[in-house]
């Protein structure tokens, strides 16, 4: 297992188009998170899954954003009708609730989105 | 809402020297975790060190140690014997026990000079 993987790593899209990012967590991890990071800022929490259930969504996640984790394994984050303000790096992370580890969260390398 | 403040946008250190990165946070909770993450350019964010708030002893991981001052709500990271590979953005993060989400500071860019 090589850790959290994200695809694509980079995406350039025209304003108004839809984009989808995929995240494959560490295989034994049942928790999966999406964060957004803009230049010069720390990551901001977007949403969180435990298994297939989406348990929390940030107010940052507008109705143009939807995240799924249909079988409790990989997750997708879709952005509809992209806007220039959506340009950011979208980070996926995972953790396990089975082993008490102080909620250590492991991050992927991120998916860079540029909206032109 | 909890906030995390990193007051040093950039820091630099000579190779083999010691550097301390500052972090303060604001919370009314007593049960929480604090983290330092390292993000090298174009690479994934990795955990450097973790501190549980209920532990009085400061966490240490090899050349990395923290100075956790709970009353002052301060959580600084000390890097000893700095190496070129330590150059990165360093983020301080807070996790309220059971909240399942991290609150990050804006980061400190560390440069290591040979």
mmCIF file of C-alpha atoms in Angstrom:
data_model
loop_
_atom_site.group_PDB
_atom_site.id
_atom_site.type_symbol
_atom_site.label_atom_id
_atom_site.label_comp_id
_atom_site.label_asym_id
_atom_site.label_seq_id
_atom_site.Cartn_x
_atom_site.Cartn_y
_atom_site.Cartn_z
ATOM 1 C CA UNK A 1 0.000 0.000 0.000
ATOM 2 C CA UNK A 2 1.475 3.294 -1.099
ATOM 3 C CA UNK A 3 -0.731 5.702 0.812
ATOM 4 C CA UNK A 4 -3.526 8.012 -0.227
ATOM 5 C CA UNK A 5 -3.657 8.490 -3.991
ATOM 6 C CA UNK A 6 -5.477 11.182 -5.925
ATOM 7 C CA UNK A 7 -6.328 11.546 -9.580
ATOM 8 C CA UNK A 8 -5.864 13.652 -11.599
ATOM 9 C CA UNK A 9 -2.963 15.517 -10.074
ATOM 10 C CA UNK A 10 -3.605 18.566 -12.204
ATOM 11 C CA UNK A 11 -6.708 19.753 -14.024
ATOM 12 C CA UNK A 12 -7.243 22.882 -16.096
ATOM 13 C CA UNK A 13 -10.829 23.579 -16.996
ATOM 14 C CA UNK A 14 -12.896 26.357 -18.460
ATOM 15 C CA UNK A 15 -15.287 28.256 -16.263
ATOM 16 C CA UNK A 16 -18.681 26.590 -16.249
ATOM 17 C CA UNK A 17 -17.405 23.085 -16.866
ATOM 18 C CA UNK A 18 -17.785 20.205 -14.431
ATOM 19 C CA UNK A 19 -14.782 18.436 -12.922
ATOM 20 C CA UNK A 20 -14.422 15.286 -10.858
ATOM 21 C CA UNK A 21 -11.574 14.228 -8.621
ATOM 22 C CA UNK A 22 -10.985 10.740 -7.301
ATOM 23 C CA UNK A 23 -9.358 9.672 -4.066
ATOM 24 C CA UNK A 24 -8.233 6.211 -3.033
ATOM 25 C CA UNK A 25 -7.526 6.099 0.704
ATOM 26 C CA UNK A 26 -5.140 3.836 2.550
ATOM 27 C CA UNK A 27 -6.815 0.453 2.246
ATOM 28 C CA UNK A 28 -7.577 -0.238 5.903
ATOM 29 C CA UNK A 29 -8.800 3.299 6.618
ATOM 30 C CA UNK A 30 -12.530 3.753 7.086
ATOM 31 C CA UNK A 31 -12.473 7.554 7.387
ATOM 32 C CA UNK A 32 -11.953 9.815 4.409
ATOM 33 C CA UNK A 33 -11.688 13.591 4.282
ATOM 34 C CA UNK A 34 -11.620 16.302 1.646
ATOM 35 C CA UNK A 35 -9.822 19.587 2.247
ATOM 36 C CA UNK A 36 -9.230 22.602 0.016
ATOM 37 C CA UNK A 37 -6.016 24.591 0.030
ATOM 38 C CA UNK A 38 -5.496 27.906 -1.757
ATOM 39 C CA UNK A 39 -2.132 29.561 -2.291
ATOM 40 C CA UNK A 40 -0.653 30.951 0.897
ATOM 41 C CA UNK A 41 -3.251 29.335 3.114
ATOM 42 C CA UNK A 42 -3.547 26.231 5.192
ATOM 43 C CA UNK A 43 -5.988 23.505 4.176
ATOM 44 C CA UNK A 44 -9.663 24.037 4.990
ATOM 45 C CA UNK A 45 -11.989 21.194 5.854
ATOM 46 C CA UNK A 46 -14.696 20.418 3.306
ATOM 47 C CA UNK A 47 -16.289 17.103 4.218
ATOM 48 C CA UNK A 48 -15.777 13.799 5.969
ATOM 49 C CA UNK A 49 -16.946 10.206 5.464
ATOM 50 C CA UNK A 50 -16.962 7.274 7.789
ATOM 51 C CA UNK A 51 -17.324 4.238 5.579
ATOM 52 C CA UNK A 52 -19.933 5.252 2.983
ATOM 53 C CA UNK A 53 -21.741 7.767 5.198
ATOM 54 C CA UNK A 54 -21.029 11.455 4.741
ATOM 55 C CA UNK A 55 -21.098 12.645 8.341
ATOM 56 C CA UNK A 56 -20.146 16.292 8.107
ATOM 57 C CA UNK A 57 -20.026 19.005 5.472
ATOM 58 C CA UNK A 58 -18.474 22.431 5.819
ATOM 59 C CA UNK A 59 -20.398 25.524 4.847
ATOM 60 C CA UNK A 60 -17.591 25.974 2.307
ATOM 61 C CA UNK A 61 -19.138 23.087 0.372
ATOM 62 C CA UNK A 62 -21.673 24.934 -1.749
ATOM 63 C CA UNK A 63 -24.446 23.170 -3.644
ATOM 64 C CA UNK A 64 -22.161 23.020 -6.684
ATOM 65 C CA UNK A 65 -19.957 20.577 -4.804
ATOM 66 C CA UNK A 66 -20.861 16.959 -4.211
ATOM 67 C CA UNK A 67 -18.816 14.190 -2.677
ATOM 68 C CA UNK A 68 -19.546 10.493 -2.631
ATOM 69 C CA UNK A 69 -18.033 7.357 -1.252
ATOM 70 C CA UNK A 70 -20.404 4.727 -2.594
ATOM 71 C CA UNK A 71 -18.815 1.548 -1.296
ATOM 72 C CA UNK A 72 -16.847 2.942 1.579
ATOM 73 C CA UNK A 73 -13.615 2.704 -0.385
ATOM 74 C CA UNK A 74 -12.681 5.357 -2.965
ATOM 75 C CA UNK A 75 -14.336 8.753 -3.032
ATOM 76 C CA UNK A 76 -15.147 11.305 -5.705
ATOM 77 C CA UNK A 77 -15.474 15.057 -5.401
ATOM 78 C CA UNK A 78 -17.411 16.720 -8.201
ATOM 79 C CA UNK A 79 -17.566 20.437 -8.816
ATOM 80 C CA UNK A 80 -20.329 21.587 -11.157
ATOM 81 C CA UNK A 81 -20.330 24.853 -13.095
ATOM 82 C CA UNK A 82 -16.806 25.701 -11.987
ATOM 83 C CA UNK A 83 -15.911 29.276 -11.102
ATOM 84 C CA UNK A 84 -12.506 30.932 -10.984
ATOM 85 C CA UNK A 85 -12.750 31.008 -7.207
ATOM 86 C CA UNK A 86 -12.738 27.213 -7.219
ATOM 87 C CA UNK A 87 -9.088 27.241 -8.309
ATOM 88 C CA UNK A 88 -7.240 25.502 -5.485
ATOM 89 C CA UNK A 89 -5.619 22.274 -4.473
ATOM 90 C CA UNK A 90 -8.093 19.656 -3.320
ATOM 91 C CA UNK A 91 -6.569 17.375 -0.729
ATOM 92 C CA UNK A 92 -7.865 13.973 0.217
ATOM 93 C CA UNK A 93 -6.910 12.331 3.479
ATOM 94 C CA UNK A 94 -7.770 9.194 5.389
ATOM 95 C CA UNK A 95 -7.549 7.745 8.865
ATOM 96 C CA UNK A 96 -8.646 4.731 10.809
ATOM 97 C CA UNK A 97 -11.037 4.583 13.715
ATOM 98 C CA UNK A 98 -10.098 0.960 14.398
ATOM 99 C CA UNK A 99 -6.758 1.808 15.945
ATOM 100 C CA UNK A 100 -6.545 4.583 18.456
ATOM 101 C CA UNK A 101 -3.927 6.921 17.061
ATOM 102 C CA UNK A 102 -5.020 10.344 18.218
ATOM 103 C CA UNK A 103 -6.859 10.742 14.937
ATOM 104 C CA UNK A 104 -3.699 10.863 12.843
ATOM 105 C CA UNK A 105 -4.735 11.798 9.343
ATOM 106 C CA UNK A 106 -2.697 10.864 6.267
ATOM 107 C CA UNK A 107 -2.851 13.110 3.233
ATOM 108 C CA UNK A 108 -2.584 12.493 -0.487
ATOM 109 C CA UNK A 109 -0.543 14.673 -2.811
ATOM 110 C CA UNK A 110 -3.546 16.705 -3.832
ATOM 111 C CA UNK A 111 -5.335 17.566 -7.061
ATOM 112 C CA UNK A 112 -4.617 21.012 -8.431
ATOM 113 C CA UNK A 113 -7.548 22.699 -10.131
ATOM 114 C CA UNK A 114 -7.135 25.756 -12.334
ATOM 115 C CA UNK A 115 -10.294 27.357 -13.693
ATOM 116 C CA UNK A 116 -9.670 29.670 -16.658
ATOM 117 C CA UNK B 1 -14.783 28.544 16.562
ATOM 118 C CA UNK B 2 -11.303 27.277 17.056
ATOM 119 C CA UNK B 3 -8.514 29.205 15.360
ATOM 120 C CA UNK B 4 -4.839 28.511 14.820
ATOM 121 C CA UNK B 5 -2.321 31.306 14.334
ATOM 122 C CA UNK B 6 1.178 30.993 12.946
ATOM 123 C CA UNK B 7 2.757 34.416 13.270
ATOM 124 C CA UNK B 8 5.880 33.688 11.224
ATOM 125 C CA UNK B 9 5.140 33.543 7.483
ATOM 126 C CA UNK B 10 8.787 32.707 6.759
ATOM 127 C CA UNK B 11 11.775 31.508 8.733
ATOM 128 C CA UNK B 12 15.308 30.583 7.764
ATOM 129 C CA UNK B 13 17.990 28.552 9.494
ATOM 130 C CA UNK B 14 21.527 27.499 8.768
ATOM 131 C CA UNK B 15 22.133 23.836 8.189
ATOM 132 C CA UNK B 16 22.894 22.024 11.483
ATOM 133 C CA UNK B 17 21.413 24.861 13.547
ATOM 134 C CA UNK B 18 18.191 24.878 15.570
ATOM 135 C CA UNK B 19 15.021 26.713 14.681
ATOM 136 C CA UNK B 20 11.708 27.187 16.497
ATOM 137 C CA UNK B 21 8.391 27.711 14.717
ATOM 138 C CA UNK B 22 5.573 29.330 16.676
ATOM 139 C CA UNK B 23 1.907 28.415 16.877
ATOM 140 C CA UNK B 24 -0.898 29.637 19.086
ATOM 141 C CA UNK B 25 -4.482 28.451 19.119
ATOM 142 C CA UNK B 26 -7.760 29.468 20.585
ATOM 143 C CA UNK B 27 -10.176 27.005 22.132
ATOM 144 C CA UNK B 28 -12.421 26.624 25.121
ATOM 145 C CA UNK B 29 -12.167 22.836 25.003
ATOM 146 C CA UNK B 30 -9.993 20.712 27.269
ATOM 147 C CA UNK B 31 -9.814 17.587 25.121
ATOM 148 C CA UNK B 32 -7.970 18.112 21.846
ATOM 149 C CA UNK B 33 -4.946 17.215 19.772
ATOM 150 C CA UNK B 34 -2.308 19.385 18.179
ATOM 151 C CA UNK B 35 -0.215 18.531 15.153
ATOM 152 C CA UNK B 36 2.640 19.829 13.070
ATOM 153 C CA UNK B 37 2.512 18.872 9.403
ATOM 154 C CA UNK B 38 5.258 19.380 6.833
ATOM 155 C CA UNK B 39 4.440 20.105 3.200
ATOM 156 C CA UNK B 40 7.445 20.066 0.838
ATOM 157 C CA UNK B 41 7.014 21.825 -2.517
ATOM 158 C CA UNK B 42 4.674 19.853 -4.776
ATOM 159 C CA UNK B 43 4.629 16.939 -2.380
ATOM 160 C CA UNK B 44 2.165 15.537 0.063
ATOM 161 C CA UNK B 45 1.622 16.801 3.554
ATOM 162 C CA UNK B 46 3.172 14.530 6.147
ATOM 163 C CA UNK B 47 2.767 14.382 9.898
ATOM 164 C CA UNK B 48 5.809 15.567 11.835
ATOM 165 C CA UNK B 49 4.622 15.319 15.412
ATOM 166 C CA UNK B 50 1.452 15.001 17.484
ATOM 167 C CA UNK B 51 0.559 16.148 21.006
ATOM 168 C CA UNK B 52 -2.419 15.121 23.085
ATOM 169 C CA UNK B 53 -3.655 17.981 25.256
ATOM 170 C CA UNK B 54 -4.067 15.779 28.321
ATOM 171 C CA UNK B 55 -0.378 14.860 28.282
ATOM 172 C CA UNK B 56 1.907 17.230 30.138
ATOM 173 C CA UNK B 57 5.033 15.747 28.615
ATOM 174 C CA UNK B 58 6.153 17.404 25.417
ATOM 175 C CA UNK B 59 6.191 15.144 22.352
ATOM 176 C CA UNK B 60 9.503 14.340 20.682
ATOM 177 C CA UNK B 61 10.276 12.645 17.370
ATOM 178 C CA UNK B 62 13.985 12.400 16.680
ATOM 179 C CA UNK B 63 15.173 15.932 15.800
ATOM 180 C CA UNK B 64 11.671 17.389 16.218
ATOM 181 C CA UNK B 65 10.216 18.395 19.562
ATOM 182 C CA UNK B 66 7.415 20.617 20.769
ATOM 183 C CA UNK B 67 6.980 23.073 23.595
ATOM 184 C CA UNK B 68 3.344 22.683 24.592
ATOM 185 C CA UNK B 69 2.089 25.372 26.958
ATOM 186 C CA UNK B 70 -1.575 24.543 27.545
ATOM 187 C CA UNK B 71 -2.421 27.530 29.701
ATOM 188 C CA UNK B 72 -0.868 29.893 27.195
ATOM 189 C CA UNK B 73 -2.381 27.931 24.281
ATOM 190 C CA UNK B 74 0.993 27.761 22.624
ATOM 191 C CA UNK B 75 2.468 24.898 20.632
ATOM 192 C CA UNK B 76 5.881 25.603 19.141
ATOM 193 C CA UNK B 77 7.994 23.224 17.060
ATOM 194 C CA UNK B 78 11.736 22.975 17.542
ATOM 195 C CA UNK B 79 13.868 21.469 14.818
ATOM 196 C CA UNK B 80 17.368 20.557 15.928
ATOM 197 C CA UNK B 81 20.355 19.910 13.655
ATOM 198 C CA UNK B 82 18.441 21.292 10.675
ATOM 199 C CA UNK B 83 18.935 19.496 7.377
ATOM 200 C CA UNK B 84 18.395 20.656 3.802
ATOM 201 C CA UNK B 85 15.499 18.224 3.547
ATOM 202 C CA UNK B 86 13.667 20.053 6.316
ATOM 203 C CA UNK B 87 12.929 22.925 3.932
ATOM 204 C CA UNK B 88 9.164 23.044 3.490
ATOM 205 C CA UNK B 89 5.939 24.698 4.591
ATOM 206 C CA UNK B 90 5.092 23.775 8.148
ATOM 207 C CA UNK B 91 1.484 23.833 9.278
ATOM 208 C CA UNK B 92 0.232 23.769 12.825
ATOM 209 C CA UNK B 93 -3.161 22.089 13.194
ATOM 210 C CA UNK B 94 -5.767 21.612 15.913
ATOM 211 C CA UNK B 95 -8.252 18.785 16.273
ATOM 212 C CA UNK B 96 -10.926 18.876 18.920
ATOM 213 C CA UNK B 97 -11.261 15.359 20.274
ATOM 214 C CA UNK B 98 -13.927 13.593 18.237
ATOM 215 C CA UNK B 99 -14.522 16.398 15.762
ATOM 216 C CA UNK B 100 -12.871 14.507 12.888
ATOM 217 C CA UNK B 101 -11.612 17.684 11.254
ATOM 218 C CA UNK B 102 -8.399 19.628 11.455
ATOM 219 C CA UNK B 103 -8.150 23.404 11.726
ATOM 220 C CA UNK B 104 -4.905 24.616 10.190
ATOM 221 C CA UNK B 105 -2.827 27.743 10.550
ATOM 222 C CA UNK B 106 -1.598 29.608 7.481
ATOM 223 C CA UNK B 107 1.789 27.971 7.608
ATOM 224 C CA UNK B 108 5.430 28.955 7.998
ATOM 225 C CA UNK B 109 7.819 28.583 5.087
ATOM 226 C CA UNK B 110 11.137 27.237 6.361
ATOM 227 C CA UNK B 111 14.296 27.743 4.336
ATOM 228 C CA UNK B 112 17.444 25.846 5.271
ATOM 229 C CA UNK B 113 20.655 27.510 4.119
ATOM 230 C CA UNK B 114 23.710 25.348 3.406
#
